Coordinates of C-alpha atoms in Angstrom, one line a residue:
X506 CA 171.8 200.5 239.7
X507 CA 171.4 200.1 243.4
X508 CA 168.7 201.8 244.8
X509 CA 169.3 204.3 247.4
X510 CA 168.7 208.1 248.4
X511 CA 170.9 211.3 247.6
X512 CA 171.3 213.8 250.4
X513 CA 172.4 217.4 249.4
X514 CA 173.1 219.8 252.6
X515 CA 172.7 223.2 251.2
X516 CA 169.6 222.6 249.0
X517 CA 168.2 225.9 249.1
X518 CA 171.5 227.0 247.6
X519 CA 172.8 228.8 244.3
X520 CA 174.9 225.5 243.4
X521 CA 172.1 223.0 243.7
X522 CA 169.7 225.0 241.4
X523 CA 172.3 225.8 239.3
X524 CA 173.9 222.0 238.8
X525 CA 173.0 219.3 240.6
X526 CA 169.3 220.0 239.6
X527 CA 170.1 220.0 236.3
X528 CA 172.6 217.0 236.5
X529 CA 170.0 214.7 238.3
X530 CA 167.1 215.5 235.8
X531 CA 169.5 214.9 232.8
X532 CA 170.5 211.4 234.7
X533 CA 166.5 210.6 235.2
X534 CA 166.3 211.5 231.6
X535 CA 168.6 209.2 230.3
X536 CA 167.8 206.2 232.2
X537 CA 170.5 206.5 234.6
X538 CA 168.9 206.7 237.6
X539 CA 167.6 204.0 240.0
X540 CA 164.1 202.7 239.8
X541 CA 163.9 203.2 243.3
X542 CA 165.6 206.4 244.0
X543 CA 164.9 210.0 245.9
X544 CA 166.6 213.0 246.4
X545 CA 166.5 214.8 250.1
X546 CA 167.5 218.3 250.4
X547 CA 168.1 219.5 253.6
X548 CA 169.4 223.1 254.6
X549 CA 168.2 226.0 256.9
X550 CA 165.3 227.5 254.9
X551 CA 162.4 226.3 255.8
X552 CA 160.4 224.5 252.7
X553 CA 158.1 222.0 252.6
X554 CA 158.2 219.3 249.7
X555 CA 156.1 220.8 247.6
X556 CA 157.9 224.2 247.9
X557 CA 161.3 222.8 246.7
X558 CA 159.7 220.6 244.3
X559 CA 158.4 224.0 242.9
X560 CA 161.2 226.1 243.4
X561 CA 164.2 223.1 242.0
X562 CA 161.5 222.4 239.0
X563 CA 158.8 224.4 238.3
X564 CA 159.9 228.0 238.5
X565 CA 163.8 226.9 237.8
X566 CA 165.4 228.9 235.5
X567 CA 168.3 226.3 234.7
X568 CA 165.9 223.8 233.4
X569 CA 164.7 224.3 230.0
X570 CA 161.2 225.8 230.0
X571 CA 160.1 223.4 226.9
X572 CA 160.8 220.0 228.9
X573 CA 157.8 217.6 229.0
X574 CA 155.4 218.0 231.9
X575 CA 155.2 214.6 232.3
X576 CA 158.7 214.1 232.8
X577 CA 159.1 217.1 235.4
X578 CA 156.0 215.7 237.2
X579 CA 157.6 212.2 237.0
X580 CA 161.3 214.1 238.2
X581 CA 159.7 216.2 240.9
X582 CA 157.9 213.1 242.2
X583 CA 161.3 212.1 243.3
X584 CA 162.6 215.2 245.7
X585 CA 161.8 215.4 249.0
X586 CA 162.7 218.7 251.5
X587 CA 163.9 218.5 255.7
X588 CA 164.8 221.3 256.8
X589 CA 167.1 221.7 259.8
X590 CA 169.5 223.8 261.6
X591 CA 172.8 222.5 260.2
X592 CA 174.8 223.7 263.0
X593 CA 172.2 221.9 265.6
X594 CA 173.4 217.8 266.3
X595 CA 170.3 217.4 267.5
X596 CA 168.6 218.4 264.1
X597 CA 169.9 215.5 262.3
X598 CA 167.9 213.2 264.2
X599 CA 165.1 214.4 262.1
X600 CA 166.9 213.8 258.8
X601 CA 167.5 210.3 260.1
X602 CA 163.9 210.0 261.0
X603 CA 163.0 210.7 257.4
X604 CA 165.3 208.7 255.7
X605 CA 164.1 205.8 257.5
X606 CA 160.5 206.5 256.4
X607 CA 161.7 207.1 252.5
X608 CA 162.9 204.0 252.8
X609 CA 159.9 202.6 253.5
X610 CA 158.1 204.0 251.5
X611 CA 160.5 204.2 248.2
X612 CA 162.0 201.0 249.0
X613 CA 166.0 202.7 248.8
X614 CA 166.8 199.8 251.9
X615 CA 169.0 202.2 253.7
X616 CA 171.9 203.1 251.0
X617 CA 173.0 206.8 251.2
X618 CA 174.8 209.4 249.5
X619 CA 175.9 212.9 251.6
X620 CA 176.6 215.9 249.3
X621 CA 178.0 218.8 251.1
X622 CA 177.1 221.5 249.4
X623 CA 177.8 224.2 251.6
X624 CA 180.1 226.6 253.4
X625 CA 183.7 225.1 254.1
X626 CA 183.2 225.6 257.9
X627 CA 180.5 223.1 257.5
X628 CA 182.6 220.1 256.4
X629 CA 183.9 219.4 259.4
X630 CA 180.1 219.9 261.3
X631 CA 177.9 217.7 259.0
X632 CA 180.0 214.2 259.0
X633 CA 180.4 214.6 262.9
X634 CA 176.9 215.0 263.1
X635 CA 176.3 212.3 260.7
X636 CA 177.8 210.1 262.7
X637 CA 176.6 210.5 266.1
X638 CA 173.1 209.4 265.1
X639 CA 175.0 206.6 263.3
X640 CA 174.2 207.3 259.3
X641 CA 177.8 207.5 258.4
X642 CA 177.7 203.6 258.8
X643 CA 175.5 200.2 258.4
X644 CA 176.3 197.0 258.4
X645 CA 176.0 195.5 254.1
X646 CA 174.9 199.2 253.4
X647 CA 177.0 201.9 251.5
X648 CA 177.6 205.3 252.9
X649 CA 179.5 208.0 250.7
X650 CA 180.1 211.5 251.3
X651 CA 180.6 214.2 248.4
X652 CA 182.5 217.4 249.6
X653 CA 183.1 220.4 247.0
X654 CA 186.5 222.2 246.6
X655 CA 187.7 224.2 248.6
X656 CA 189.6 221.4 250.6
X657 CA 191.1 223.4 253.2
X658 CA 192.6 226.7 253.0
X659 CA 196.5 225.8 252.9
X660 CA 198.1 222.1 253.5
X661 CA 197.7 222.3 257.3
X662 CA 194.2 222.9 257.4
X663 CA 193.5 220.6 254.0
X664 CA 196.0 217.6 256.3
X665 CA 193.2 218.3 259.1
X666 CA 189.7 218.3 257.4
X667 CA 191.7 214.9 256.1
X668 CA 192.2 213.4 259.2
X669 CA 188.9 214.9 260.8
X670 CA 187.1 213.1 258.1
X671 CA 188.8 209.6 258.5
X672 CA 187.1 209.6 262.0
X673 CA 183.5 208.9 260.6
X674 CA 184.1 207.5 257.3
X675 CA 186.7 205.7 254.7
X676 CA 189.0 207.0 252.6
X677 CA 187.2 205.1 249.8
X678 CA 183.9 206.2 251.1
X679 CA 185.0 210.1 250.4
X680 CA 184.8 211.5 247.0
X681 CA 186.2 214.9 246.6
X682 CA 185.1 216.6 244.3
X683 CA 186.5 218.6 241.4
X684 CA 184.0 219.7 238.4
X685 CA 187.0 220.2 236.3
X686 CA 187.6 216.5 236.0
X687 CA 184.3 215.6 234.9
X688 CA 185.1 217.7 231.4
X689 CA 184.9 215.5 229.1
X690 CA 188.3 216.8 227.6
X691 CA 190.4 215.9 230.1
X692 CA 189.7 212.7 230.9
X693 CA 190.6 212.0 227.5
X694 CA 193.8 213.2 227.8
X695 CA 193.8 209.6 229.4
X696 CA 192.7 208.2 226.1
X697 CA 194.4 210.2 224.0
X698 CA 197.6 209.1 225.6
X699 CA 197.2 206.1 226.7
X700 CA 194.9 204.3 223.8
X701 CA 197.4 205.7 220.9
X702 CA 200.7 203.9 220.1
X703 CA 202.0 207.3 218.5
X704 CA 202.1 209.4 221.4
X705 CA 204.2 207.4 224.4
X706 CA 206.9 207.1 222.8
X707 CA 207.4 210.7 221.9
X708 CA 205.8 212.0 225.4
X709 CA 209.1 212.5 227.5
X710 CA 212.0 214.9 227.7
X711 CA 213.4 213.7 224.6
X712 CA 211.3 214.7 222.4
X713 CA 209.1 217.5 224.2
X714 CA 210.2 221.1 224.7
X715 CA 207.3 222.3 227.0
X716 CA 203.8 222.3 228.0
X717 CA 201.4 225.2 228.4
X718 CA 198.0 224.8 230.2
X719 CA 196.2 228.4 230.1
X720 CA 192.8 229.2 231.3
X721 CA 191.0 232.1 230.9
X722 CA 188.2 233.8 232.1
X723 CA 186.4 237.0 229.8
X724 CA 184.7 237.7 233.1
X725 CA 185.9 239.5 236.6
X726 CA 184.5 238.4 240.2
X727 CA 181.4 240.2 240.0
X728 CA 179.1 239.0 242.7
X729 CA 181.9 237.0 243.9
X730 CA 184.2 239.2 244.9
X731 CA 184.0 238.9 248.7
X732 CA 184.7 235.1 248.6
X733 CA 187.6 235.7 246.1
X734 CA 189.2 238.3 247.8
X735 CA 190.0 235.6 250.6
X736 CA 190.8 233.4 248.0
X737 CA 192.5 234.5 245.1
X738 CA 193.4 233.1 241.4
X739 CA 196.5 230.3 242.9
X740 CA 193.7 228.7 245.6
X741 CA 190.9 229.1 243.5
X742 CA 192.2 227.1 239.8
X743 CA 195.4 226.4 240.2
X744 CA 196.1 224.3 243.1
X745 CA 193.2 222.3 242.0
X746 CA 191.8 222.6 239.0
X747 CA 195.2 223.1 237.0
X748 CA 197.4 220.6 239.0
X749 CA 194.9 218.0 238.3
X750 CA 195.6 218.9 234.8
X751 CA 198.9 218.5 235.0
X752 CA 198.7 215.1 236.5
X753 CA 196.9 213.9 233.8
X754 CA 199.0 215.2 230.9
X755 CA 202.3 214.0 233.0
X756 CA 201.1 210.6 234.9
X757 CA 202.9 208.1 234.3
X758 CA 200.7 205.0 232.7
X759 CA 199.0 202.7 235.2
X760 CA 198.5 199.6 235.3
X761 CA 194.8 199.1 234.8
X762 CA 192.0 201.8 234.4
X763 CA 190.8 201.2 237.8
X764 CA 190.2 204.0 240.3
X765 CA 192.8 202.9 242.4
X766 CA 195.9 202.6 239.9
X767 CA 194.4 205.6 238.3
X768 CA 195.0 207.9 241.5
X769 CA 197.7 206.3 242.9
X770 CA 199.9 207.1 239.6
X771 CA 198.8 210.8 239.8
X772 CA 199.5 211.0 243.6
X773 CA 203.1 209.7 242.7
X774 CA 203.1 213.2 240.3
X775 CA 201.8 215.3 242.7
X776 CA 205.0 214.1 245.0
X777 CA 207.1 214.4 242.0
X778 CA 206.8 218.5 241.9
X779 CA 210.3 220.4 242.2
X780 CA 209.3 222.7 245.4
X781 CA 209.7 226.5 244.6
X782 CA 212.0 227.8 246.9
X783 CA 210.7 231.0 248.4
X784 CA 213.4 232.8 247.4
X785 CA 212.9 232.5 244.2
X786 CA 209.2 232.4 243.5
X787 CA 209.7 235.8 241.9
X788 CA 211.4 234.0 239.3
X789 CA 208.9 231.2 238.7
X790 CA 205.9 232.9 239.2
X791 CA 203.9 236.2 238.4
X792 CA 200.7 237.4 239.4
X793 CA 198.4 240.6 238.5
X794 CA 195.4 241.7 239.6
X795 CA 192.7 243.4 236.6
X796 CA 192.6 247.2 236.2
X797 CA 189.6 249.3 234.8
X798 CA 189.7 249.4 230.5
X799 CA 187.6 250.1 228.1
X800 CA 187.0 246.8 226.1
X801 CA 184.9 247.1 223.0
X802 CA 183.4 250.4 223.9
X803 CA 182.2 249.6 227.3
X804 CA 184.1 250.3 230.5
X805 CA 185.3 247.3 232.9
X806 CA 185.9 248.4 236.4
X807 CA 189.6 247.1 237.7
X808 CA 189.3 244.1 240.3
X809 CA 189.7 246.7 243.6
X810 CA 186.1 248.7 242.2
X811 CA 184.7 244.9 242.4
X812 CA 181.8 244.5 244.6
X813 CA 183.0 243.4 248.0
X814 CA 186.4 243.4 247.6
X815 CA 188.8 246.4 249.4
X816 CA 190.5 249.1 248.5
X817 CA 193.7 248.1 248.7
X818 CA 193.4 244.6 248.2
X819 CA 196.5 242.7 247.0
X820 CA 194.5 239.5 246.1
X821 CA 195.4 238.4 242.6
X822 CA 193.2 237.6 239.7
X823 CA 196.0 236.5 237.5
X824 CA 198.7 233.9 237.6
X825 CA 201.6 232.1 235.2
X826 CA 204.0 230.2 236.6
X827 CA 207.2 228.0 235.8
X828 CA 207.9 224.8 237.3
X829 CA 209.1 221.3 236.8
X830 CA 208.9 217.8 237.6
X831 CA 211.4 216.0 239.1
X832 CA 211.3 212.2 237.7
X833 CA 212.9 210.4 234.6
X834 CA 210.5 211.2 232.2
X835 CA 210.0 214.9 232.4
X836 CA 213.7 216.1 233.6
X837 CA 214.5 220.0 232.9
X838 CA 211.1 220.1 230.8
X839 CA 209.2 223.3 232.1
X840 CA 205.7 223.4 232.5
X841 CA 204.3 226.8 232.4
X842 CA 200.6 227.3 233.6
X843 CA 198.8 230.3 233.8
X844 CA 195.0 231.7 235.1
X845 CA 193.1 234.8 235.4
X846 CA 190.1 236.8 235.3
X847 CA 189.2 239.3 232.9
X848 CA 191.5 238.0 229.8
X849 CA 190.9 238.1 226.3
X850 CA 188.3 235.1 226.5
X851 CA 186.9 231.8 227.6
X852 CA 189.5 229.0 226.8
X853 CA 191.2 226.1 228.6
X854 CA 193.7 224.9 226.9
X855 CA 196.8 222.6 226.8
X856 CA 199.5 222.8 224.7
X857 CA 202.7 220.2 224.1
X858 CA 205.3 221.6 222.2
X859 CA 207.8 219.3 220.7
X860 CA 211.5 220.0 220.2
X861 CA 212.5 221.4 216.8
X862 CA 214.4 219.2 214.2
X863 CA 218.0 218.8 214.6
X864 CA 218.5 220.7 211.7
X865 CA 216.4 223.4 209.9
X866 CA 217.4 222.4 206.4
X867 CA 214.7 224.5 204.8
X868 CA 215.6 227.7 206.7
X869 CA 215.5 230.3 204.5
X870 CA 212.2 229.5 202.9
X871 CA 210.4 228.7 206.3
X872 CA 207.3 230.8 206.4
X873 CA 206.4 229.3 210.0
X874 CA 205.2 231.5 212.7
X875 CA 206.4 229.2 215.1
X876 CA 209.1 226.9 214.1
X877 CA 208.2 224.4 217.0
X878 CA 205.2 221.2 216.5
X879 CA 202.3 221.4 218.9
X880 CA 199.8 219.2 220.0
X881 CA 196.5 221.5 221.4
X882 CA 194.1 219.7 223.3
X883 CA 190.9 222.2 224.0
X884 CA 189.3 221.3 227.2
X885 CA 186.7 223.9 226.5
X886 CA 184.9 225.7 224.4
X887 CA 184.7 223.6 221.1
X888 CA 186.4 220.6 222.5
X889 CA 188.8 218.9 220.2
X890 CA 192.3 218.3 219.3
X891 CA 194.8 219.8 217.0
X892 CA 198.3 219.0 216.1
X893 CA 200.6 222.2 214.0
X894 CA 203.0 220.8 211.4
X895 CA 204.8 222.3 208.3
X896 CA 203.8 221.6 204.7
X897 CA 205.1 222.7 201.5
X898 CA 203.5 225.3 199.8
X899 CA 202.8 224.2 195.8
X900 CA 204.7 225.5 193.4
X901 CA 208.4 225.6 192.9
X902 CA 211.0 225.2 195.6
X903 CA 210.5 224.4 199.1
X904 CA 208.5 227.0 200.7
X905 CA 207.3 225.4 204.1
X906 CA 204.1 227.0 206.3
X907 CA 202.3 226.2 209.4
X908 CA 199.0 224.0 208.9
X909 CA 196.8 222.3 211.2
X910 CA 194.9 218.9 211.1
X911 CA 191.9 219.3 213.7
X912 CA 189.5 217.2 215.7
X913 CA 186.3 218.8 217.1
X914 CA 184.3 216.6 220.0
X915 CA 181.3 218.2 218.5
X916 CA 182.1 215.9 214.8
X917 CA 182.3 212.3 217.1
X918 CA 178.8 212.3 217.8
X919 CA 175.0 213.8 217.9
X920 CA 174.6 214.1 221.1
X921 CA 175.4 216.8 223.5
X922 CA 178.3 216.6 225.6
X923 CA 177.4 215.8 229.2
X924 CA 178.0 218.8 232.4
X925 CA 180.8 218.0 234.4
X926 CA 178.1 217.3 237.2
X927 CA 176.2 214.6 235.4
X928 CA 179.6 212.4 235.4
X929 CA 180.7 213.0 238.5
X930 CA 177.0 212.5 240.4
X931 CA 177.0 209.2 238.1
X932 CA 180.2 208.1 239.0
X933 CA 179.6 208.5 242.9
X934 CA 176.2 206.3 242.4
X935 CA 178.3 203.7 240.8
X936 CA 180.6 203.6 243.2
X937 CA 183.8 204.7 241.0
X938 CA 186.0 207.1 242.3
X939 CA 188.4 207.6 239.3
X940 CA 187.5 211.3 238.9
X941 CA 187.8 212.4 242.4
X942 CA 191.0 213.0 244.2
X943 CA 192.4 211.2 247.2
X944 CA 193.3 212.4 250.4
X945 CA 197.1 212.6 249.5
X946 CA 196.9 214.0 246.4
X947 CA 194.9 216.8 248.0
X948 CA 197.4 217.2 250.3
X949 CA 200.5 217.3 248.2
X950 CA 199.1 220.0 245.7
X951 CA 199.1 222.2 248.6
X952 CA 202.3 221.6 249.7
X953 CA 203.4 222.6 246.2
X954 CA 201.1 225.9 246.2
X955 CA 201.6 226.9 250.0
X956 CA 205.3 228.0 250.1
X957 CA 204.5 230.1 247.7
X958 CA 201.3 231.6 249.7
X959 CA 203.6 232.0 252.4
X960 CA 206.1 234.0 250.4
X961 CA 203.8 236.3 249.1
X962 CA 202.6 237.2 252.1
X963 CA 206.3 237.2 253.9
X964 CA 207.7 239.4 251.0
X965 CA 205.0 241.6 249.6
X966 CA 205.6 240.1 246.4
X967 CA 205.2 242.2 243.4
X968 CA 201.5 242.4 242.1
X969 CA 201.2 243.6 238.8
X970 CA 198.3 245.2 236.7
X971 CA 196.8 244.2 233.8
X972 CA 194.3 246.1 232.1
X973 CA 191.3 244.1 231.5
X974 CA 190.9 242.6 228.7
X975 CA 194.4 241.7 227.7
X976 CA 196.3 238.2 228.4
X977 CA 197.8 239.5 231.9
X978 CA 200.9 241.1 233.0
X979 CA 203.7 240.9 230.0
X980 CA 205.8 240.1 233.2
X981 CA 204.5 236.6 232.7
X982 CA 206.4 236.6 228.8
X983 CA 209.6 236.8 231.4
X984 CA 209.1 233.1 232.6
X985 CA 210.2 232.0 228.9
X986 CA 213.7 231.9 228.9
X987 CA 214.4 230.5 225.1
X988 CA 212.5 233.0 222.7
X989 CA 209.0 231.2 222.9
X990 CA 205.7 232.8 223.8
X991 CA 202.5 232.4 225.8
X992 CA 200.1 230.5 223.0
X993 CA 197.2 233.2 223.0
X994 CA 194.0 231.7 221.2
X995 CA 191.5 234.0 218.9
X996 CA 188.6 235.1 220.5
X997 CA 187.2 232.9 217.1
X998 CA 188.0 229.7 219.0
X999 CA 186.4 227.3 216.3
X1000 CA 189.9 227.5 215.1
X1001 CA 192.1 225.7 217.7
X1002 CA 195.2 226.3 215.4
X1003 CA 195.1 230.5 215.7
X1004 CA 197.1 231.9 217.3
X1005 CA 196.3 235.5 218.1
X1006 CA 198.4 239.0 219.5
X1007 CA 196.4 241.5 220.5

């Protein structure tokens, strides 16, 4: 492992105690960190070493209190503090000054990694700053640069943080990041469709019916709200989070497992995407905001009672929609994904659903619920697989029922699944950029998303209400337009195979 020294702007922050804390003392732990490493945090608040050493370690409450002292000595050992005014250029000649003694001292020879973890009207600041007192570049040394989601606001602005970016460093030198893609769930979709002989040939238009991806959230904005009022459910999941779903259950194979072959395959989806016309994104899409309920004897305020958010705030906290990819494989197969706060439960979810056979010949003594095959894939909780089939009940005659045959990630091994954080901070140290999106990709999701941004605001489209609690507007059932249903898991998710109404 090269040695080098990890930057995070925004130290003093909610996201770095939170995660990247936590991911860098899991990578110490297990070895995965250079010998000669440190980590610098710089932001506004003023903290000397020892102050962030004891507020990232000592007094964190994201750490788990029973770790061995030696260890968080030994981990502590290894962060380092500069405060600066972030918005000042002249400020960053003191974070140059102390890389340059770090190195000396901790022998990283001048390789650096810059994680923004700050306010989007920063990412445009820090890199310029960067580069004027030349640390975005060195001659045989690397430079890369880590910027959160969101990437832009809408494809103009995304097409010009792009471009703005390009100035002071390469496209292979930015890794944006998306903590969806570090599940460990869905990068095995990869695997799972890719490593397995059974499931190419059926994964097309001839043999699938449709795909659901649903996530869901138990929870509303709470301290959130004034950020996701600006935002809203379609920015915040589903143009990325979701889409990046979608290119990895739709992809088409590449030709190696290398980053570059990798991405390029799910940039040629992204393209692929049948535009929604304005005109009819009432038709393909839905979208409701939560209203107050009573769930389980307690009261949940509706989304407008939400801490910072207005009165009359049309922002929604729900969205399904209906759309399609335009290629040879998945012709006229709709793709239905939907998102929201304050559903049912915590589940994301993908389900294929396989065309029925051409002929039912045990009709009349089918007890299925659904008459359709489906392959789930739980990206989280309980992570696993499973695949719904009929069976023949025993006895006389051919009574036929749904059963499952089920894989939980938790039965594959001992150890605990890694955070989405750990991968991704290990995969930018290595130098592999598989898991992060490229600039195109980026900018093709929200080409997909933003006409129908622009419609919603154009047209006042209809926002409905959904209580909270429930799975969303029953508008959303309207996007189905062959008698199948929304999947809606059990709040007993050990189960991937039920299949709840509430």
């Amino acid at each position: 492992m090269t040695p080098h020294i990890f930057v995070i702007f925004g130290a003093s922050g909610d996201l770095t105690a939170r995660k990247l804390i936590p991911a860098f003392y899991h990578l110490y732990e297990g070895g995965y960190l250079p010998e000669n490493f440190a980590l610098l945090g710089v932001s506004r608040t003023e903290l000397s070493d020892e102050d962030f050493r004891k507020k990232a370690v000592y007094e964190s409450t994201y750490l788990s209190e029973d770790l061995p002292q030696e260890k968080k000595d030994t981990f502590a050992k290894m962060l380092f503090y500069q405060p600066i005014d972030t918005s000042s250029e002249a400020d960053y000649g003191k974070v140059k000054e102390r890389l340059t003694k770090l190195d000396q001292a901790i022998g990283t020879k001048g390789d650096y990694i810059f994680y923004l973890s700050t306010p989007p009207k920063l990412y445009k600041t820090i890199p310029a700053y960067l580069a004027t007192h030349g640390l975005n570049k060195a001659e045989g040394h690397f430079r890369r640069l880590v910027i959160e989601k969101p990437f832009g606001y809408d494809a103009e602005s995304a097409s010009e943080l792009n471009n703005h970016l390009l100035q002071f460093f390469k496209e292979e030198e930015i890794y944006r990041i998306d903590h969806y893609l570090g599940k460990e769930t869905v990068q095995n979709l990869l695997v799972t469709r890719f490593a397995n002989g059974i499931f190419e040939p059926l994964w097309n238009r001839n043999y699938i019916e449709h795909v659901q991806i649903t996530s869901a959230e138990p929870m509303g904005v709470g301290s959130r709200g004034g950020y996701y009022d600006d935002s809203g459910a379609l920015r915040d999941m589903i143009q990325n989070h979701l889409l990046q779903v979608v290119a990895h259950i739709a992809m088409e194979p590449p030709v190696s497992a290398a980053a570059h072959a990798i991405r390029s395959e799910k940039l040629k989806l992204f393209q692929s995407l049948r535009p929604i016309d304005p005109e009819e994104v009432e038709q393909y899409v839905v979208r409701g905001q939560y209203t107050a309920s009573e769930i389980a004897g307690d009261t949940a305020v509706g989304y407008r009672e939400e801490e910072g958010v207005l009165d009359d705030s049309r922002t929604e906290t729900f969205v399904a929609m209906k759309f399609f990819i335009d290629n040879w494989r998945w012709a006229d197969v709709p793709f239905y994904v939907r998102t929201g706060k304050r559903l049912p439960t915590k589940v994301s979810e993908v389900v294929i659903t396989f065309k029925q056979s051409p002929q039912r010949l045990f009709r009349s003594e089918e007890t299925f619920s659904d008459p359709y095959n489906q392959l789930i894939i739980r990206i989280q909780p309980h992570e696993g697989l499973a695949l719904k089939f009929g069976m023949k009940i025993p006895g006389q005659g051919f009574r036929v029922k749904d059963v499952n045959m089920d894989f939980h990630y938790a039965d594959l091994t001992d150890a605990d699944v890694p955070e989405a954080y750990e991968r991704l901070i290990l995969d930018c140290i290595r130098g592999d950029a598989t898991l992060y999106s490229l600039g195109e990709s980026v900018e093709a999701a929200w080409a997909f998303v933003d006409p129908i941004l622009n419609a919603w605001k154009a047209n006042e489209s209809k926002l409905f209400g959904y209580p909270a609690g429930t799975w969303g507007p029953k508008e959303a059932d309207s996007l189905f337009d062959n008698g199948t249903r929304w999947r809606n898991p059990c709040k007993n998710l050990t189960d991937m195979g039920d299949f709840c109404e509430l």
